[in-house]
XYZ file of N, CA and C in Angstrom:
357
model
N 145.218 213.850 70.668
C 145.300 212.434 71.008
C 144.534 211.566 70.024
N 143.450 212.093 69.496
C 142.651 211.358 68.530
C 142.483 212.216 67.288
N 142.759 211.617 66.159
C 142.583 212.309 64.888
C 141.541 211.567 64.054
N 140.687 212.339 63.426
C 139.686 211.789 62.506
C 139.984 212.340 61.121
N 140.164 211.458 60.180
C 140.485 211.877 58.819
C 139.404 211.368 57.875
N 138.729 212.317 57.218
C 137.663 211.967 56.274
C 138.201 211.959 54.843
N 137.539 211.201 54.011
C 137.850 211.196 52.586
C 136.607 210.784 51.816
N 136.640 211.023 50.509
C 135.556 210.556 49.653
C 134.621 211.620 49.145
N 134.789 212.842 49.593
C 133.928 213.912 49.097
C 134.276 214.269 47.665
N 133.453 215.129 47.085
C 133.710 215.553 45.720
C 132.486 216.143 45.071
N 132.572 216.264 43.749
C 131.488 216.819 42.949
C 130.788 215.683 42.217
N 129.470 215.661 42.288
C 128.697 214.605 41.635
C 127.401 215.202 41.111
N 126.875 214.621 40.053
C 125.591 215.077 39.525
C 124.444 214.518 40.358
N 123.340 215.220 40.320
C 122.148 214.751 41.021
C 121.806 213.329 40.559
N 121.446 212.507 41.536
C 121.156 211.108 41.259
C 122.353 210.191 41.412
N 123.518 210.778 41.549
C 124.733 209.997 41.684
C 124.984 209.533 43.107
N 126.139 208.907 43.302
C 126.502 208.337 44.603
C 127.917 208.731 44.998
N 128.124 208.780 46.286
C 129.452 208.968 46.863
C 129.547 208.133 48.125
N 130.769 207.757 48.466
C 131.000 207.038 49.711
C 132.062 207.768 50.498
N 131.674 208.232 51.687
C 132.601 208.905 52.578
C 133.193 207.900 53.557
N 134.454 208.143 53.900
C 135.123 207.323 54.906
C 135.729 208.227 55.968
N 135.805 207.720 57.166
C 136.439 208.448 58.271
C 137.159 207.430 59.144
N 138.445 207.646 59.331
C 139.255 206.741 60.144
C 139.822 207.471 61.349
N 139.677 206.849 62.492
C 140.205 207.401 63.731
C 141.569 206.802 64.022
N 142.484 207.659 64.475
C 143.812 207.187 64.855
C 144.262 207.928 66.099
N 145.291 207.394 66.748
C 145.806 208.010 67.959
C 145.747 207.051 69.123
N 145.857 207.595 70.323
C 145.863 206.771 71.525
C 144.497 206.853 72.201
N 143.775 205.748 72.234
C 142.490 205.688 72.920
C 142.150 204.241 73.216
N 141.196 204.045 74.129
C 140.804 202.694 74.496
C 139.707 202.168 73.577
N 138.662 202.954 73.379
C 137.561 202.483 72.535
C 136.792 203.651 71.962
N 136.070 203.359 70.907
C 135.194 204.347 70.290
C 133.755 203.953 70.587
N 133.053 204.833 71.280
C 131.668 204.514 71.639
C 130.706 204.732 70.479
N 130.946 205.761 69.714
C 130.044 206.070 68.605
C 130.799 206.862 67.549
N 130.375 206.669 66.323
C 130.901 207.468 65.210
C 129.710 207.911 64.372
N 129.665 209.187 64.072
C 128.504 209.765 63.405
C 128.959 210.641 62.251
N 128.000 210.976 61.404
C 128.239 211.946 60.327
C 127.298 213.135 60.501
N 127.872 214.316 60.403
C 127.119 215.557 60.418
C 127.400 216.288 59.108
N 126.601 217.287 58.826
C 126.879 218.137 57.676
C 126.473 219.572 57.984
N 127.113 220.477 57.274
C 126.795 221.889 57.424
C 126.802 222.550 56.061
N 125.647 223.042 55.671
C 125.517 223.773 54.420
C 125.738 225.258 54.691
N 126.113 226.034 53.678
C 126.343 227.467 53.875
C 125.124 228.154 54.478
N 125.363 228.907 55.544
C 124.289 229.654 56.181
C 123.374 228.836 57.057
N 123.694 227.565 57.235
C 122.844 226.696 58.057
C 123.634 226.111 59.212
N 122.894 225.627 60.205
C 123.530 224.993 61.342
C 123.988 223.579 60.984
N 124.985 223.115 61.712
C 125.442 221.743 61.523
C 124.334 220.802 61.999
N 124.075 219.759 61.215
C 123.007 218.828 61.563
C 123.508 217.391 61.489
N 122.892 216.543 62.312
C 123.210 215.124 62.292
C 122.629 214.495 61.032
N 123.460 213.795 60.303
C 123.012 213.077 59.110
C 122.729 211.617 59.438
N 123.706 210.984 60.098
C 123.551 209.568 60.419
C 124.397 209.240 61.640
N 123.826 208.478 62.544
C 124.524 208.069 63.746
C 124.652 206.569 63.811
N 125.826 206.075 64.162
C 126.031 204.633 64.168
C 125.618 203.983 65.468
N 125.556 204.760 66.561
C 125.261 204.160 67.852
C 123.941 203.421 67.873
N 122.917 204.056 67.426
C 121.604 203.416 67.363
C 121.065 203.479 65.949
N 121.961 203.645 65.004
C 121.648 203.691 63.586
C 120.442 204.585 63.305
N 120.656 205.858 63.461
C 119.593 206.808 63.208
C 119.987 207.713 62.047
N 118.969 208.208 61.347
C 119.179 209.037 60.175
C 118.292 210.273 60.229
N 118.791 211.348 59.629
C 117.942 212.509 59.416
C 116.826 212.119 58.451
N 115.662 212.677 58.658
C 114.527 212.337 57.795
C 114.847 212.598 56.328
N 115.632 213.608 56.070
C 115.917 214.010 54.691
C 116.791 213.013 53.937
N 117.443 212.097 54.657
C 118.344 211.155 53.986
C 117.902 209.702 54.127
N 116.842 209.464 54.867
C 116.373 208.088 55.075
C 116.068 207.428 53.735
N 116.540 206.203 53.593
C 116.320 205.458 52.366
C 117.349 205.741 51.288
N 118.170 206.767 51.489
C 119.196 207.109 50.490
C 120.614 206.933 51.025
N 120.819 207.216 52.314
C 122.143 207.132 52.921
C 122.208 205.923 53.852
N 123.382 205.327 53.944
C 123.599 204.203 54.848
C 124.915 204.386 55.577
N 124.851 204.329 56.903
C 126.063 204.410 57.715
C 126.485 203.009 58.114
N 127.793 202.784 58.133
C 128.316 201.490 58.573
C 129.662 201.708 59.233
N 130.043 200.751 60.062
C 131.314 200.840 60.783
C 132.119 199.574 60.592
N 133.430 199.745 60.526
C 134.377 198.640 60.587
C 135.182 198.867 61.861
N 134.780 198.207 62.935
C 135.413 198.458 64.232
C 136.890 198.061 64.231
N 137.228 197.043 63.479
C 138.629 196.608 63.433
C 139.528 197.670 62.812
N 138.949 198.499 61.951
C 139.720 199.538 61.285
C 139.447 200.916 61.869
N 138.618 200.977 62.906
C 138.248 202.270 63.507
C 137.739 203.239 62.442
N 136.924 202.713 61.573
C 136.465 203.478 60.409
C 134.945 203.449 60.326
N 134.387 204.590 59.943
C 132.964 204.695 59.680
C 132.787 205.159 58.234
N 131.759 204.643 57.602
C 131.474 204.969 56.211
C 130.083 205.601 56.098
N 129.911 206.382 55.071
C 128.594 206.895 54.739
C 128.391 206.702 53.238
N 127.546 205.752 52.891
C 127.193 205.525 51.506
C 126.018 206.423 51.167
N 126.223 207.289 50.198
C 125.197 208.262 49.830
C 124.740 207.995 48.401
N 123.486 207.606 48.256
C 122.902 207.318 46.953
C 121.811 208.325 46.627
N 121.452 208.385 45.366
C 120.379 209.285 44.913
C 120.581 210.696 45.453
N 121.782 211.190 45.284
C 122.131 212.494 45.844
C 121.332 213.604 45.182
N 121.019 214.611 45.995
C 120.243 215.758 45.556
C 121.068 217.030 45.769
N 120.773 218.086 45.021
C 121.512 219.344 45.235
C 121.445 219.826 46.691
N 120.354 219.552 47.367
C 120.233 219.990 48.768
C 121.109 219.187 49.723
N 121.763 218.144 49.222
C 122.738 217.410 50.040
C 124.103 218.102 50.033
N 124.253 219.139 49.231
C 125.519 219.867 49.164
C 125.851 220.479 50.517
N 127.029 220.159 51.027
C 127.445 220.620 52.345
C 128.866 220.133 52.612
N 129.422 220.624 53.709
C 130.650 220.028 54.242
C 130.215 218.948 55.221
N 130.717 217.758 55.013
C 130.356 216.619 55.855
C 131.475 216.378 56.870
N 131.060 216.257 58.125
C 132.003 216.087 59.224
C 131.786 214.737 59.913
N 132.897 214.111 60.209
C 132.876 212.906 61.018
C 133.000 213.304 62.489
N 132.276 212.607 63.337
C 132.301 212.878 64.774
C 132.439 211.553 65.507
N 133.269 211.542 66.543
C 133.448 210.322 67.321
C 133.403 210.636 68.815
N 132.830 209.728 69.554
C 132.831 209.790 71.020
C 133.742 208.675 71.488
N 134.782 209.057 72.214
C 135.884 208.145 72.491
C 136.135 208.032 73.991
N 136.415 206.817 74.439
C 136.900 206.597 75.802
C 138.417 206.479 75.704
N 139.109 207.460 76.259
C 140.555 207.486 76.083
C 141.262 206.436 76.931
N 140.810 206.303 78.177
C 141.472 205.399 79.116
C 140.478 204.362 79.591
N 140.840 203.118 79.512
C 139.964 202.010 79.886
C 139.528 202.119 81.332
N 138.205 201.965 81.521
C 137.663 201.897 82.866
C 137.296 203.229 83.487
N 137.678 204.342 82.861
C 137.373 205.641 83.463
C 135.931 206.054 83.218
N 135.383 205.605 82.118
C 134.037 206.045 81.756
C 133.988 207.461 81.235
N 135.119 208.103 81.139
C 135.159 209.482 80.635
C 135.171 209.457 79.115
N 134.212 210.142 78.535
C 134.062 210.154 77.090
C 134.421 211.535 76.548
N 135.053 211.519 75.405
C 135.498 212.756 74.771
C 134.990 212.800 73.342
N 134.711 214.015 72.894
C 134.150 214.242 71.568
C 135.224 214.799 70.637
N 135.296 214.233 69.437
C 136.267 214.677 68.446
C 135.579 214.878 67.107
N 136.134 215.812 66.317
C 135.608 216.124 64.995
C 136.699 216.005 63.939
N 136.313 215.585 62.765
C 137.214 215.627 61.632
C 137.241 217.023 61.032
N 138.075 217.184 60.010
C 138.245 218.499 59.400
C 137.160 218.805 58.382
N 136.414 217.801 57.988
C 135.327 218.001 57.040
C 135.741 217.691 55.613
N 134.773 217.221 54.840
C 135.002 216.965 53.422
C 133.824 217.530 52.636
N 134.117 218.233 51.562
C 133.083 218.917 50.791
C 132.369 217.938 49.860
N 131.058 217.984 49.898
C 130.225 217.240 48.949
C 129.389 218.267 48.188
N 129.513 218.253 46.880
C 128.761 219.172 46.044
C 127.963 218.372 45.023
N 126.661 218.602 44.998
C 125.776 217.893 44.079
C 125.208 218.912 43.092
N 125.506 218.713 41.829
C 125.025 219.637 40.811
C 123.701 219.155 40.238
N 122.889 220.116 39.841
C 121.563 219.768 39.301
C 121.607 219.545 37.802
Protein backbone atom coordinates (compact mmCIF):
# COMPACT_ATOMS: atom_id res chain seq x y z
CA UNK A 1 0.00 0.00 0.00
CA UNK A 2 2.90 2.33 0.69
CA UNK A 3 6.14 2.38 -1.22
CA UNK A 4 9.28 4.24 -0.22
CA UNK A 5 11.82 4.86 -2.95
CA UNK A 6 15.27 6.18 -2.05
CA UNK A 7 17.81 7.76 -4.35
CA UNK A 8 21.04 9.71 -4.17
CA UNK A 9 23.50 7.17 -2.85
CA UNK A 10 26.85 6.55 -4.42
CA UNK A 11 30.60 6.66 -4.04
CA UNK A 12 32.25 9.80 -2.68
CA UNK A 13 35.64 10.73 -1.27
CA UNK A 14 36.07 11.59 2.37
CA UNK A 15 35.07 15.18 3.00
CA UNK A 16 32.55 15.14 0.20
CA UNK A 17 28.77 15.48 0.24
CA UNK A 18 25.73 13.53 -0.86
CA UNK A 19 22.02 14.20 -0.70
CA UNK A 20 19.63 11.31 -0.24
CA UNK A 21 15.97 11.52 -1.14
CA UNK A 22 13.06 9.28 -0.23
CA UNK A 23 9.56 9.64 -1.64
CA UNK A 24 6.49 7.87 -0.35
CA UNK A 25 3.72 6.82 -2.70
CA UNK A 26 0.57 4.74 -2.52
CA UNK A 27 -2.71 4.99 -0.67
CA UNK A 28 -2.51 6.56 2.79
CA UNK A 29 -3.98 9.40 4.81
CA UNK A 30 -0.88 10.96 6.35
CA UNK A 31 2.74 10.43 7.20
CA UNK A 32 3.51 10.89 10.87
CA UNK A 33 7.27 10.64 10.63
CA UNK A 34 10.01 9.95 8.14
CA UNK A 35 13.46 8.92 9.30
CA UNK A 36 16.79 7.73 7.98
CA UNK A 37 18.57 4.65 9.26
CA UNK A 38 21.78 3.00 8.14
CA UNK A 39 23.36 -0.40 8.40
CA UNK A 40 27.04 -1.06 7.93
CA UNK A 41 28.37 -4.58 7.26
CA UNK A 42 28.37 -6.64 10.44
CA UNK A 43 26.56 -3.96 12.43
CA UNK A 44 23.02 -3.39 13.56
CA UNK A 45 20.75 -0.93 11.81
CA UNK A 46 20.90 2.43 13.57
CA UNK A 47 18.90 5.64 13.49
CA UNK A 48 20.78 8.39 11.69
CA UNK A 49 18.22 11.18 11.67
CA UNK A 50 14.58 11.48 12.61
CA UNK A 51 12.26 14.17 11.31
CA UNK A 52 9.57 13.89 13.97
CA UNK A 53 11.53 15.69 16.64
CA UNK A 54 14.58 16.37 14.50
CA UNK A 55 17.02 14.12 16.25
CA UNK A 56 20.42 12.92 15.08
CA UNK A 57 22.87 10.21 15.98
CA UNK A 58 25.80 11.70 17.86
CA UNK A 59 28.15 10.54 15.12
CA UNK A 60 26.47 12.72 12.48
CA UNK A 61 25.50 15.83 14.44
CA UNK A 62 26.72 18.97 12.73
CA UNK A 63 27.35 17.13 9.45
CA UNK A 64 23.97 15.70 8.40
CA UNK A 65 20.67 17.55 8.03
CA UNK A 66 17.25 15.98 7.63
CA UNK A 67 14.40 17.87 6.01
CA UNK A 68 10.93 17.11 4.73
CA UNK A 69 8.76 18.38 1.91
CA UNK A 70 5.30 17.36 3.09
CA UNK A 71 3.66 18.41 -0.16
CA UNK A 72 5.85 15.93 -2.01
CA UNK A 73 5.82 13.23 0.69
CA UNK A 74 9.58 13.36 0.52
CA UNK A 75 12.35 13.36 3.09
CA UNK A 76 15.93 14.37 2.39
CA UNK A 77 19.22 13.72 4.10
CA UNK A 78 21.98 16.19 3.31
CA UNK A 79 25.28 14.60 4.25
CA UNK A 80 28.36 16.81 4.43
CA UNK A 81 31.93 16.18 5.53
CA UNK A 82 31.47 12.49 4.90
CA UNK A 83 33.81 10.03 6.57
CA UNK A 84 34.70 6.43 5.67
CA UNK A 85 32.79 5.30 8.76
CA UNK A 86 29.61 6.70 7.19
CA UNK A 87 29.79 3.89 4.63
CA UNK A 88 26.58 1.87 4.90
CA UNK A 89 23.27 1.08 3.28
CA UNK A 90 20.93 3.93 4.13
CA UNK A 91 17.26 3.14 4.62
CA UNK A 92 14.27 5.41 4.64
CA UNK A 93 11.59 4.65 7.22
CA UNK A 94 8.09 6.09 7.48
CA UNK A 95 5.30 5.82 10.03
CA UNK A 96 2.02 6.16 8.20
CA UNK A 97 -1.65 6.50 9.09
CA UNK A 98 -3.39 4.62 6.32
CA UNK A 99 -6.98 5.55 7.09
CA UNK A 100 -8.05 8.92 8.47
CA UNK A 101 -9.28 8.90 12.03
CA UNK A 102 -8.27 5.35 12.93
CA UNK A 103 -5.11 6.30 14.75
CA UNK A 104 -3.56 3.08 13.49
CA UNK A 105 0.02 3.64 12.46
CA UNK A 106 2.06 1.41 10.20
CA UNK A 107 5.79 1.19 9.64
CA UNK A 108 7.35 0.99 6.18
CA UNK A 109 10.91 0.69 4.91
CA UNK A 110 12.58 1.56 1.65
CA UNK A 111 14.85 -0.84 -0.20
CA UNK A 112 18.00 1.00 0.83
CA UNK A 113 20.64 2.96 -1.03
CA UNK A 114 24.37 2.32 -0.76
CA UNK A 115 26.66 5.11 0.41
CA UNK A 116 30.37 4.44 0.15
CA UNK A 117 32.96 6.92 1.38
CA UNK A 118 36.53 6.32 0.31
CA UNK A 119 39.51 7.51 2.32
